[in-house]
Amino acid sequence: MLEYIQLQQRAKTENLTAECGGCSKESKITSYCFKCKGFLCEQCSTDHLTKKMMNEHKGSILSLKEIREHKLTMERLASLTETPRCQSHVNKPAEICCVTCQNLLVCIVCAQFGKHKAHDTQDVDVVAETERSRIGETMETLEECSDNVHQLPVRVEKVKEKLSEDISGKKKNLKSQHTKLSEEIGLRLKNNGEMLKRNKEEIDDLEKDEVAELEEERKREIEAAVMRINDKFDKLVGEKRAKNQDLRNGLETLHGDRGRRINMGTALVDRAYNELDSYVDQQGIVHKEELDKIPKEAGNRKTRYDNFRSTTSSILASKDNWTEAQCLPYISLASDSLIRISKENFPEMESMGQIEASDLNTTLGAIVRITREPESVVDMGGGRAKGMDFMHMGSTDSGSIVLTGDMDNEHTHITVIDREGELISTDQINQRKGDYEEFFPTCSPLSLFKVATTCVDGDIGIYNTQTRSHIRKHMRDIVSNWDDRKQVFSVAVDQINRNVYIGTNSTDVFVLDDMLNYRHTLQLPQGVQGTDMLIHDGNIIVCDYLSKNAYIVTREGPVAKLVCELPKPHHRGGDWFPLKVCTDCNGFIYIVWARSFPSQGNSILTHHSPDGHHLLITKEVGGIVDGIDTVLTDGTEKLLLVTSVAKLYTYGLVIKT
């Protein structure tokens, strides 16, 4: 029967050409001889039917035309084939099946006295029934699997649609991020230019005042020594102008360096965007190609399934016990692999509907790197010998670094150093006695020479690093409804608009102008207090040690809206408090954290992306850090940390190109 099934598959081809079993020539085949077990050409087929020597073959000739026209009956097929023979005694008919030997056809002699004597031998009808039952179960299993095979192309199309949507969304999001970052960078460049213009104006004003003062003094002394005074003051005016020209030149260099660093960041932003955009396109192509392979594999499985089903159905339809007993075990064996692959569900296909691509802000985290070790450590212990604590730090574009802190229960100090940590000046500030053991003075650069200062009791001031003048007011004299129970925690300055933001022990932030006149009140989100603040890209970074979190909030309108909560560090399993914050030229954020407040033990430094969403680096720094800021020097940007033991640490901020 198996021989006929194979013959039936070959007969489907019209004008079948093959090697003739009679003449061994490649010819058009017209019939098949079950006696010869081979195809016959038209001439050899005629010889089989007419020549006397081929009489035994006459009853075994089957015309291929009979097969194609479906005229063949089971009775006709039975008349063409011989009765099965014993495998060991080919002259004896097979009478029984040896199940032990895979349903081998044997005679009675072999079953009772030969090598199959101890084997499991059964009647062919019993074996055929057993095999029919087994193949029936197999067919049911395959039927259950067939739906899965048929549904694979549909699922592939759905995943491809999902992939296309994901690619579109990723590209749109990347484009939006790139646009936003480009706008922010443009704003920084514009602000840098505006700051240069304003600082130059301040130098001009300073020069005008200084020259006018010198001219007045010259007039008072002109009668006594005209020539001596003229020579003296001409020289002084020249020195002042030379000094201020040096300041102008320094400013040009400083802002030029800042612009170059911002432009370097811009180039890296563009490069990162192009690389991520290209990566999304490439991964989309790879995923689509892999998805396109699945329908082809599904088609191969379906073909195998259809062939298996057709063959099995043909054997079962023959109702020939001998054929079923002999063939069905091999078909069952072949079905195992077919069932296995039919159950395979392409688990990797679902992951192809989405591309794993980095966020642009995460990728930009590698732009700026903090050096592993400090480039310098300056011991400013002389200040501590005089009883001075350093509690806050701010740097101006003139090159001055301003440190504020307590001296005793009646005084604070404002100390100015240069970028190498060398002392320039120290001024002792009298404070009114109150309910506070410490004044917690803070500062923030306002302009080229000026810094805004605060104390916890509400004392506010503008300090000039050049003239060492200090204009002071109290918040109760500025804000009409000031509550003396309020405490001032921090100060932040918008250098472009010359606004001063005063953070308190409530959600109120009071906005003043650069003459310390009240403008309006900004309400922080519920539960947020500005223990340290910084203006950043049109928003405010708020460190709140009470909630142990840092935030970015808006500053437009009377009520600030939460932009994001910055990720907290989990260094050594500690519960860290944010204390101080600063940013660099390219908008990256740096925050100092402590385990407790007031600070105890070592501090840690965190480095965040400009949008605040990503924590890039966590770095442990020795001692308690009380101040942090960045400065530009010799074309490079530095990160400064001042500790409670009066040491100034300088780290490099390296842009990776």
XYZ file of C-alpha atoms in Angstrom:
657
model
C 0.000 0.000 0.000
C 2.883 2.366 0.856
C 4.339 1.589 -2.550
C 1.055 2.662 -4.179
C 0.882 5.892 -2.173
C 4.347 6.847 -3.394
C 3.338 5.851 -6.933
C 0.203 7.970 -6.608
C 2.308 11.040 -5.721
C 4.556 10.539 -8.801
C 1.619 9.930 -11.139
C 0.250 13.435 -10.500
C 2.895 14.799 -12.876
C 1.788 14.827 -16.495
C 4.357 13.498 -19.029
C 6.390 11.914 -16.234
C 9.952 11.208 -17.345
C 12.123 8.706 -15.477
C 14.460 5.766 -15.981
C 12.530 2.772 -17.445
C 12.805 -0.410 -15.386
C 12.823 -2.502 -18.560
C 15.284 -0.822 -20.962
C 17.058 1.435 -18.399
C 16.563 4.477 -20.669
C 15.331 7.917 -19.617
C 11.869 7.878 -21.222
C 8.288 9.010 -20.854
C 6.670 6.652 -18.319
C 3.212 5.131 -18.973
C 2.867 2.291 -16.426
C 4.255 0.599 -13.341
C 5.096 -3.097 -12.764
C 4.551 -4.274 -9.209
C 6.527 -7.410 -10.046
C 9.585 -5.482 -11.288
C 9.055 -2.706 -8.739
C 9.727 -0.152 -11.455
C 8.277 2.277 -14.027
C 7.937 1.226 -17.678
C 8.035 3.156 -20.925
C 5.357 2.542 -23.542
C 7.450 -0.087 -25.458
C 8.455 -2.075 -22.366
C 4.881 -1.933 -21.094
C 3.722 -3.530 -24.382
C 6.466 -6.214 -24.114
C 5.295 -7.098 -20.602
C 1.771 -7.646 -21.884
C 2.643 -9.561 -25.111
C 5.852 -11.523 -24.696
C 5.596 -15.064 -23.360
C 8.638 -14.699 -21.128
C 6.855 -11.901 -19.236
C 3.646 -13.907 -18.572
C 4.137 -13.695 -14.779
C 4.200 -9.878 -15.018
C 0.976 -9.419 -16.985
C -1.231 -9.277 -13.903
C 1.058 -6.796 -12.148
C 0.980 -3.944 -14.732
C -0.784 -0.726 -13.685
C -1.356 2.115 -16.167
C -0.611 5.611 -14.768
C -3.694 6.800 -16.626
C -5.818 4.628 -14.311
C -4.339 6.442 -11.314
C -4.845 9.945 -12.760
C -8.470 9.183 -13.731
C -9.161 7.728 -10.254
C -10.525 4.500 -11.780
C -8.452 2.284 -9.491
C -10.422 0.294 -6.889
C -9.082 -1.436 -3.827
C -9.958 -4.799 -5.433
C -7.995 -3.869 -8.564
C -5.049 -2.728 -6.393
C -5.131 -5.976 -4.435
C -5.003 -7.982 -7.683
C -1.827 -6.149 -8.734
C 0.142 -6.736 -5.554
C 1.436 -9.957 -4.129
C 0.492 -11.465 -0.798
C 3.011 -10.270 1.874
C 5.862 -12.760 2.389
C 7.804 -13.856 5.453
C 10.994 -11.824 5.832
C 13.050 -14.970 6.492
C 11.165 -17.457 4.194
C 10.269 -15.506 1.077
C 8.479 -18.538 -0.386
C 6.081 -18.612 2.550
C 3.210 -16.153 2.982
C 3.280 -13.852 6.030
C 0.712 -15.001 8.585
C 1.482 -13.002 11.707
C 3.176 -9.764 12.977
C 6.143 -9.643 15.387
C 5.437 -6.577 17.520
C 8.851 -6.879 19.240
C 10.519 -6.380 15.831
C 8.414 -3.325 14.833
C 5.494 -5.321 13.373
C 7.770 -7.468 11.145
C 5.763 -9.813 8.851
C 6.685 -13.471 9.583
C 5.352 -16.945 8.930
C 4.054 -19.421 11.549
C 7.309 -21.349 11.508
C 9.359 -18.255 12.444
C 6.829 -17.267 15.115
C 6.704 -20.673 16.844
C 10.108 -22.205 16.203
C 12.406 -19.523 14.797
C 14.124 -16.445 16.209
C 10.754 -14.772 16.936
C 9.698 -17.607 19.279
C 10.170 -15.547 22.475
C 8.868 -12.306 20.912
C 5.474 -10.635 21.219
C 3.638 -11.895 18.092
C 0.078 -10.863 17.302
C -2.518 -11.292 14.622
C -2.259 -8.664 11.903
C -5.841 -7.506 12.562
C -5.030 -6.779 16.226
C -1.814 -4.941 15.327
C -3.569 -2.901 12.641
C -6.321 -1.895 15.069
C -3.722 -0.850 17.673
C -1.833 1.241 15.136
C -5.062 2.803 13.853
C -5.938 3.841 17.408
C -2.489 5.330 17.985
C -2.445 7.244 14.720
C -5.928 8.550 15.491
C -4.619 10.130 18.714
C -1.720 11.586 16.759
C -4.103 13.092 14.195
C -6.154 14.690 16.988
C -3.005 16.273 18.457
C -2.025 17.620 15.049
C -5.524 19.012 14.506
C -5.171 20.922 17.813
C -1.827 22.310 16.639
C -3.010 23.265 13.154
C -4.861 26.396 14.312
C -1.667 27.683 15.893
C 0.201 27.174 12.604
C -2.532 28.916 10.568
C -2.664 31.889 12.968
C 1.092 32.602 12.856
C 0.994 34.843 9.723
C -1.834 36.918 11.249
C 0.090 37.357 14.492
C 3.220 38.306 12.579
C 1.334 41.106 10.802
C 0.025 42.407 14.146
C 3.533 42.426 15.625
C 4.857 44.203 12.498
C 2.158 46.856 12.945
C 3.181 47.224 16.587
C 6.835 47.489 15.511
C 6.022 50.218 12.983
C 4.089 52.152 15.650
C 6.953 51.760 18.120
C 9.532 52.951 15.578
C 7.369 55.955 14.734
C 6.890 56.759 18.416
C 10.603 56.346 19.225
C 11.653 58.590 16.324
C 9.043 61.199 17.251
C 10.147 61.155 20.900
C 13.825 61.410 19.928
C 13.039 64.312 17.586
C 11.088 66.055 20.378
C 13.921 65.566 22.857
C 16.472 66.833 20.331
C 14.360 69.925 19.619
C 13.918 70.647 23.325
C 17.630 70.194 24.096
C 18.581 72.383 21.130
C 16.229 75.120 22.396
C 17.680 74.879 25.906
C 21.223 75.075 24.533
C 20.232 78.078 22.420
C 18.835 79.730 25.549
C 22.108 79.092 27.409
C 24.103 80.656 24.572
C 21.733 83.638 24.518
C 21.961 83.983 28.306
C 25.752 83.741 28.118
C 25.822 86.620 25.625
C 23.393 88.651 27.734
C 25.486 88.064 30.853
C 28.607 89.215 28.964
C 26.794 92.387 27.897
C 25.526 93.123 31.428
C 28.907 92.392 33.017
C 30.591 94.757 30.581
C 28.012 97.398 31.485
C 28.812 96.853 35.146
C 32.529 97.282 34.416
C 31.727 100.491 32.541
C 29.685 101.770 35.493
C 32.451 100.840 37.891
C 35.045 102.523 35.747
C 32.914 105.651 35.426
C 32.480 105.906 39.187
C 36.152 105.266 39.862
C 37.357 107.781 37.305
C 34.884 110.387 38.534
C 36.075 109.879 42.106
C 39.685 110.244 41.062
C 38.890 113.368 39.042
C 37.301 114.969 42.105
C 40.319 114.225 44.240
C 42.575 115.653 41.577
C 40.633 118.923 41.570
C 41.024 119.303 45.371
C 44.785 118.983 45.185
C 45.442 120.762 41.889
C 46.522 124.086 43.403
C 49.270 122.575 45.530
C 50.921 120.325 43.057
C 49.355 120.515 39.617
C 52.029 118.651 37.781
C 52.536 116.060 40.511
C 48.824 115.374 40.824
C 48.260 115.221 37.079
C 51.089 112.739 36.674
C 49.889 110.706 39.626
C 46.251 110.494 38.616
C 46.920 110.040 34.954
C 48.907 107.024 36.018
C 46.144 105.820 38.345
C 43.484 106.278 35.655
C 45.634 104.315 33.263
C 46.108 101.545 35.804
C 42.392 101.419 36.517
C 41.585 101.325 32.839
C 44.233 98.689 32.261
C 42.858 96.661 35.159
C 39.318 96.945 33.850
C 40.501 96.158 30.331
C 42.100 93.049 31.779
C 38.723 92.259 33.315
C 37.040 92.793 29.944
C 39.598 90.583 28.231
C 39.130 87.982 30.935
C 35.383 88.135 30.444
C 35.774 87.715 26.680
C 37.938 84.669 27.317
C 35.612 83.309 29.994
C 32.438 83.648 27.936
C 34.248 82.458 24.825
C 35.358 79.341 26.705
C 31.835 78.881 28.043
C 30.396 79.254 24.539
C 32.884 76.715 23.175
C 31.965 74.205 25.887
C 28.271 74.747 25.170
C 28.925 74.292 21.438
C 30.868 71.104 22.180
C 27.818 69.889 24.082
C 25.634 70.887 21.119
C 27.763 68.842 18.727
C 27.606 65.842 21.043
C 23.828 66.213 21.381
C 23.491 66.216 17.579
C 25.820 63.247 17.218
C 24.014 61.247 19.904
C 20.668 62.031 18.267
C 21.884 60.946 14.812
C 23.391 57.725 16.208
C 20.221 56.827 18.122
C 18.004 57.705 15.163
C 20.169 55.531 12.852
C 20.164 52.719 15.425
C 16.349 52.727 15.578
C 16.182 52.550 11.755
C 18.711 49.687 11.594
C 17.018 47.711 14.349
C 13.659 48.224 12.632
C 15.049 46.676 9.435
C 16.547 43.726 11.361
C 13.291 43.073 13.244
C 11.227 43.276 10.052
C 13.557 40.838 8.279
C 13.324 38.381 11.174
C 9.538 38.718 11.267
C 9.334 38.107 7.504
C 11.035 34.712 8.027
C 8.270 33.462 10.335
C 5.452 33.191 7.715
C 7.822 31.199 5.488
C 8.576 28.816 8.353
C 4.863 28.604 9.123
C 4.232 27.692 5.466
C 6.856 24.938 5.655
C 5.189 23.553 8.748
C 1.791 23.655 7.083
C 3.158 21.775 4.035
C 4.641 19.100 6.273
C 1.387 18.889 8.174
C -0.676 18.593 4.958
C 1.646 15.898 3.545
C 1.519 13.973 6.804
C -2.247 14.178 6.970
C -2.642 13.151 3.310
C -0.347 10.126 3.701
C -1.946 9.021 6.964
C -5.470 9.444 5.592
C -4.591 7.392 2.484
C -3.216 4.530 4.595
C -6.208 4.549 6.922
C -8.599 4.698 3.955
C -7.032 1.498 2.524
C -8.319 -0.512 5.502
C -5.457 -2.873 4.751
C -4.324 -4.326 8.090
C -0.981 -5.447 6.708
C -0.218 -1.982 5.368
C -1.384 -0.236 8.545
C 0.566 -2.578 10.810
C 3.700 -2.034 8.782
C 3.450 1.696 7.967
C 1.705 3.407 10.862
C 4.562 2.962 13.411
C 6.927 4.873 11.097
C 4.303 7.566 10.565
C 3.824 7.879 14.333
C 7.574 8.230 14.752
C 7.645 10.981 12.106
C 4.758 12.787 13.826
C 6.803 13.453 17.004
C 8.991 16.087 15.384
C 5.989 17.519 13.508
C 4.039 17.923 16.750
C 7.060 19.483 18.461
C 7.640 22.156 15.816
C 3.891 22.792 15.479
C 3.742 23.609 19.187
C 6.676 26.002 18.897
C 5.217 29.482 19.217
C 8.166 31.653 18.151
C 8.578 33.185 21.660
C 11.113 35.688 20.310
C 8.494 37.136 17.957
C 6.804 39.321 20.623
C 10.109 40.986 21.535
C 10.579 41.928 17.865
C 7.628 44.304 18.151
C 9.715 46.713 20.212
C 13.207 48.184 19.834
C 15.433 48.535 22.874
C 16.903 52.009 22.400
C 18.485 54.342 24.934
C 16.854 57.620 25.863
C 18.703 60.637 24.427
C 19.220 62.192 27.870
C 20.646 58.883 29.166
C 23.060 58.723 26.224
C 24.178 62.304 26.889
C 25.202 61.240 30.404
C 28.600 60.303 29.021
C 29.309 63.857 27.729
C 30.763 65.219 30.989
C 32.924 63.112 33.292
C 34.136 64.042 36.782
C 37.800 63.195 37.302
C 38.298 60.241 39.629
C 40.618 62.122 41.983
C 40.715 65.859 42.809
C 43.150 67.879 40.732
C 44.034 69.934 43.801
C 43.238 70.184 47.519
C 43.796 73.533 49.251
C 43.837 73.731 53.033
C 42.133 76.952 54.185
C 42.575 76.056 57.866
C 43.602 79.593 58.723
C 39.973 80.612 58.612
C 38.982 77.960 61.129
C 41.746 79.124 63.426
C 39.845 82.427 63.584
C 36.625 80.595 64.489
C 35.081 80.741 60.997
C 32.845 78.002 59.640
C 32.262 77.633 55.875
C 28.569 76.907 55.202
C 27.970 78.016 51.612
C 29.885 78.868 48.461
C 29.261 80.737 45.189
C 31.547 81.802 42.332
C 31.341 84.921 40.135
C 32.486 85.413 36.547
C 35.119 87.839 37.801
C 37.042 84.870 39.213
C 36.069 85.403 42.849
C 34.787 82.565 45.028
C 32.623 83.742 47.931
C 32.353 81.689 51.132
C 29.878 82.457 53.919
C 29.589 81.025 57.425
C 29.288 81.658 61.146
C 32.006 83.159 63.352
C 30.287 83.321 66.738
C 26.791 83.910 68.127
C 26.905 87.567 67.010
C 28.819 87.513 63.740
C 28.965 85.888 60.370
C 31.637 86.337 57.721
C 31.940 86.812 53.985
C 35.264 85.478 52.689
C 36.521 85.930 49.121
C 39.197 83.649 47.641
C 40.522 83.150 44.131
C 40.191 79.970 42.050
C 43.420 78.575 43.537
C 42.077 78.996 47.085
C 44.231 82.022 47.942
C 42.565 84.463 50.349
C 41.520 87.833 48.879
C 39.447 89.311 51.694
C 37.357 88.507 54.767
C 34.603 90.738 56.174
C 32.976 90.219 59.562
C 29.230 90.872 59.509
C 27.433 91.892 62.685
C 24.167 90.042 63.296
C 21.412 90.842 65.760
C 21.079 88.476 68.679
C 18.058 86.250 68.387
C 16.736 82.805 69.048
C 19.289 81.109 66.772
C 22.547 79.509 67.862
C 23.714 79.574 64.213
C 22.850 81.986 61.410
C 23.345 79.537 58.490
C 24.366 82.266 56.021
C 24.024 81.473 52.306
C 25.034 83.252 49.101
C 24.411 83.201 45.352
C 26.181 85.154 42.559
C 24.067 88.036 41.291
C 26.412 89.660 38.765
C 30.087 90.054 37.921
C 31.046 91.438 41.342
C 27.891 91.079 43.422
C 26.425 88.215 45.429
C 23.101 87.974 47.233
C 23.420 86.887 50.891
C 20.917 85.608 53.473
C 20.766 84.488 57.080
C 18.213 82.231 58.705
C 16.713 85.088 60.782
C 15.633 87.011 57.636
C 18.673 89.253 57.064
C 19.140 89.816 53.286
C 22.002 91.591 51.549
C 23.907 92.423 48.358
C 27.695 92.141 48.785
C 30.174 93.661 46.290
C 33.426 91.700 46.057
C 35.291 94.647 44.538
C 34.271 97.431 46.950
C 33.440 95.067 49.860
C 30.270 97.079 50.429
C 27.273 95.218 51.856
C 23.725 96.593 51.374
C 21.435 94.879 53.915
C 17.705 94.698 54.575
C 15.419 92.527 56.681
C 12.597 90.560 55.128
C 10.043 92.236 57.408
C 10.996 95.545 55.737
C 10.605 94.037 52.262
C 7.519 91.829 52.563
C 4.527 93.514 54.186
C 3.029 90.324 55.626
C 6.302 88.774 56.766
C 5.854 86.399 59.714
C 8.798 86.504 62.163
C 8.349 82.785 62.684
C 9.536 82.264 59.132
C 13.145 81.274 58.551
C 15.230 81.929 55.442
C 16.846 78.743 54.196
C 18.337 79.615 50.814
C 18.846 82.120 48.034
C 18.925 81.629 44.246
C 19.523 84.244 41.555
C 18.254 84.660 37.994
C 21.285 86.532 36.624
C 19.597 87.344 33.305
C 16.507 89.015 34.790
C 18.285 90.056 38.014
C 15.687 88.415 40.237
C 16.537 87.102 43.718
C 14.595 84.054 45.004
C 14.417 83.642 48.786
C 13.607 80.123 50.047
C 11.991 79.679 53.461
C 10.893 77.018 55.931
C 7.522 76.917 54.132
C 6.363 76.502 50.560
C 6.699 80.302 50.074
C 9.516 81.590 47.859
C 9.795 85.389 47.810
C 10.996 86.966 44.571
C 12.927 90.275 44.853
C 14.702 92.513 42.330
C 18.454 93.216 42.446
C 17.761 96.214 44.710
C 15.977 93.908 47.177
C 12.512 95.236 46.375
C 9.595 92.808 46.598
C 8.164 91.558 43.284
C 5.918 88.574 43.997
C 5.593 85.301 45.905
C 6.009 81.898 44.290
C 4.230 78.958 45.899
C 6.177 75.668 45.766
C 4.280 72.345 45.412
C 2.744 71.042 48.610
C 5.264 69.736 51.121
C 8.327 71.150 49.290
C 10.679 73.610 51.026
C 13.685 75.281 49.427
C 16.562 74.457 51.780
C 18.834 75.067 48.772
C 17.795 76.345 45.344
C 19.283 77.043 41.909
C 17.839 78.610 38.741
C 18.177 76.088 35.915
C 16.980 76.434 32.275
C 13.917 78.494 33.190
C 13.047 76.279 36.177
C 14.216 75.949 39.790
C 16.137 73.018 41.256
C 15.017 72.634 44.880
C 16.904 70.622 47.507
C 14.572 69.830 50.407
C 16.392 68.087 53.261
C 13.121 67.781 55.218
C 11.490 65.545 52.593
C 14.935 64.086 51.740
C 14.311 64.741 48.039
C 15.433 67.063 45.257
C 12.989 68.456 42.672
C 12.777 70.542 39.527
C 9.808 72.953 39.549
C 8.580 75.718 37.264
C 8.871 79.394 38.222
C 6.277 80.963 35.927
C 3.065 82.201 37.540
C 2.188 82.332 41.241
C 2.211 78.540 41.766
C 5.183 76.358 40.839
C 4.440 73.055 39.127
C 6.486 69.910 39.690
C 8.553 69.046 36.606
C 10.281 65.987 38.071
C 11.704 64.454 41.226
C 15.411 63.751 40.824
C 16.461 60.130 41.460
C 17.826 59.592 44.971
C 21.155 57.823 45.554
C 21.089 54.519 47.451
C 24.781 54.560 48.280
C 25.700 52.042 50.985
C 21.994 51.664 51.813
C 21.839 55.114 53.405
C 18.853 57.459 53.577
C 20.485 60.595 52.125
C 19.517 64.270 52.512
C 20.124 66.708 49.609
C 22.077 69.751 50.837
C 23.693 71.752 48.012
C 23.245 71.953 44.236
C 25.043 73.477 41.241
C 25.152 73.045 37.436
C 27.847 73.249 34.747
C 27.952 75.043 31.377
C 26.087 72.227 29.629
C 23.302 72.051 32.208
C 24.389 68.881 34.051
C 23.301 68.906 37.695
C 25.520 68.145 40.738
C 24.058 67.605 44.225
C 25.776 67.048 47.584
C 23.966 64.630 49.925
C 24.488 63.864 53.614
C 23.266 61.049 55.851
C 21.772 63.482 58.355
C 21.184 67.159 58.977
C 23.240 68.835 60.281
C 25.766 66.821 58.252
C 27.680 63.998 59.887
C 30.140 61.578 58.297
C 31.171 61.553 54.650
C 29.078 63.247 51.972
C 28.299 61.897 48.518
C 28.135 63.726 45.190
C 25.583 62.824 42.502
C 25.783 63.774 38.829
C 22.424 64.091 36.989
C 21.340 64.647 33.388
C 20.247 68.213 32.480
C 16.558 67.249 32.548
C 16.981 65.744 36.029
C 15.445 62.391 35.101
C 18.641 60.323 35.135
C 21.178 59.720 37.914
C 24.490 59.282 36.058
C 27.167 58.979 38.753
C 27.290 58.591 42.541
C 30.667 59.517 44.054
C 31.741 59.418 47.701
C 33.740 62.448 48.852
C 35.695 62.621 52.060
C 34.342 64.673 54.929
C 31.301 66.928 55.186
C 30.789 69.124 52.095
C 29.283 72.536 52.886
C 29.595 74.232 49.491
C 29.642 73.317 45.799
C 29.973 75.288 42.557
C 31.640 75.214 39.131
C 34.167 77.629 37.623
C 35.817 78.093 34.229
C 39.573 78.474 34.242
C 42.048 78.294 31.346
C 39.359 77.027 29.000
C 38.355 74.103 31.230
C 35.531 73.741 33.733
C 36.148 72.713 37.337
C 33.905 71.452 40.126
C 34.702 72.998 43.511
C 33.811 71.459 46.882
C 34.488 73.136 50.230
C 34.346 70.966 53.353
C 33.584 71.653 57.006
C 37.310 71.308 57.800
C 38.110 74.220 55.426
C 39.522 72.241 52.527
C 38.828 73.246 48.927
C 38.702 70.282 46.517
C 38.942 70.947 42.771
C 37.768 68.236 40.330
C 37.999 68.406 36.559
C 34.867 68.251 34.402
C 36.014 66.569 31.207
C 33.910 66.670 28.038
C 34.235 63.409 26.118
C 34.633 64.036 22.407
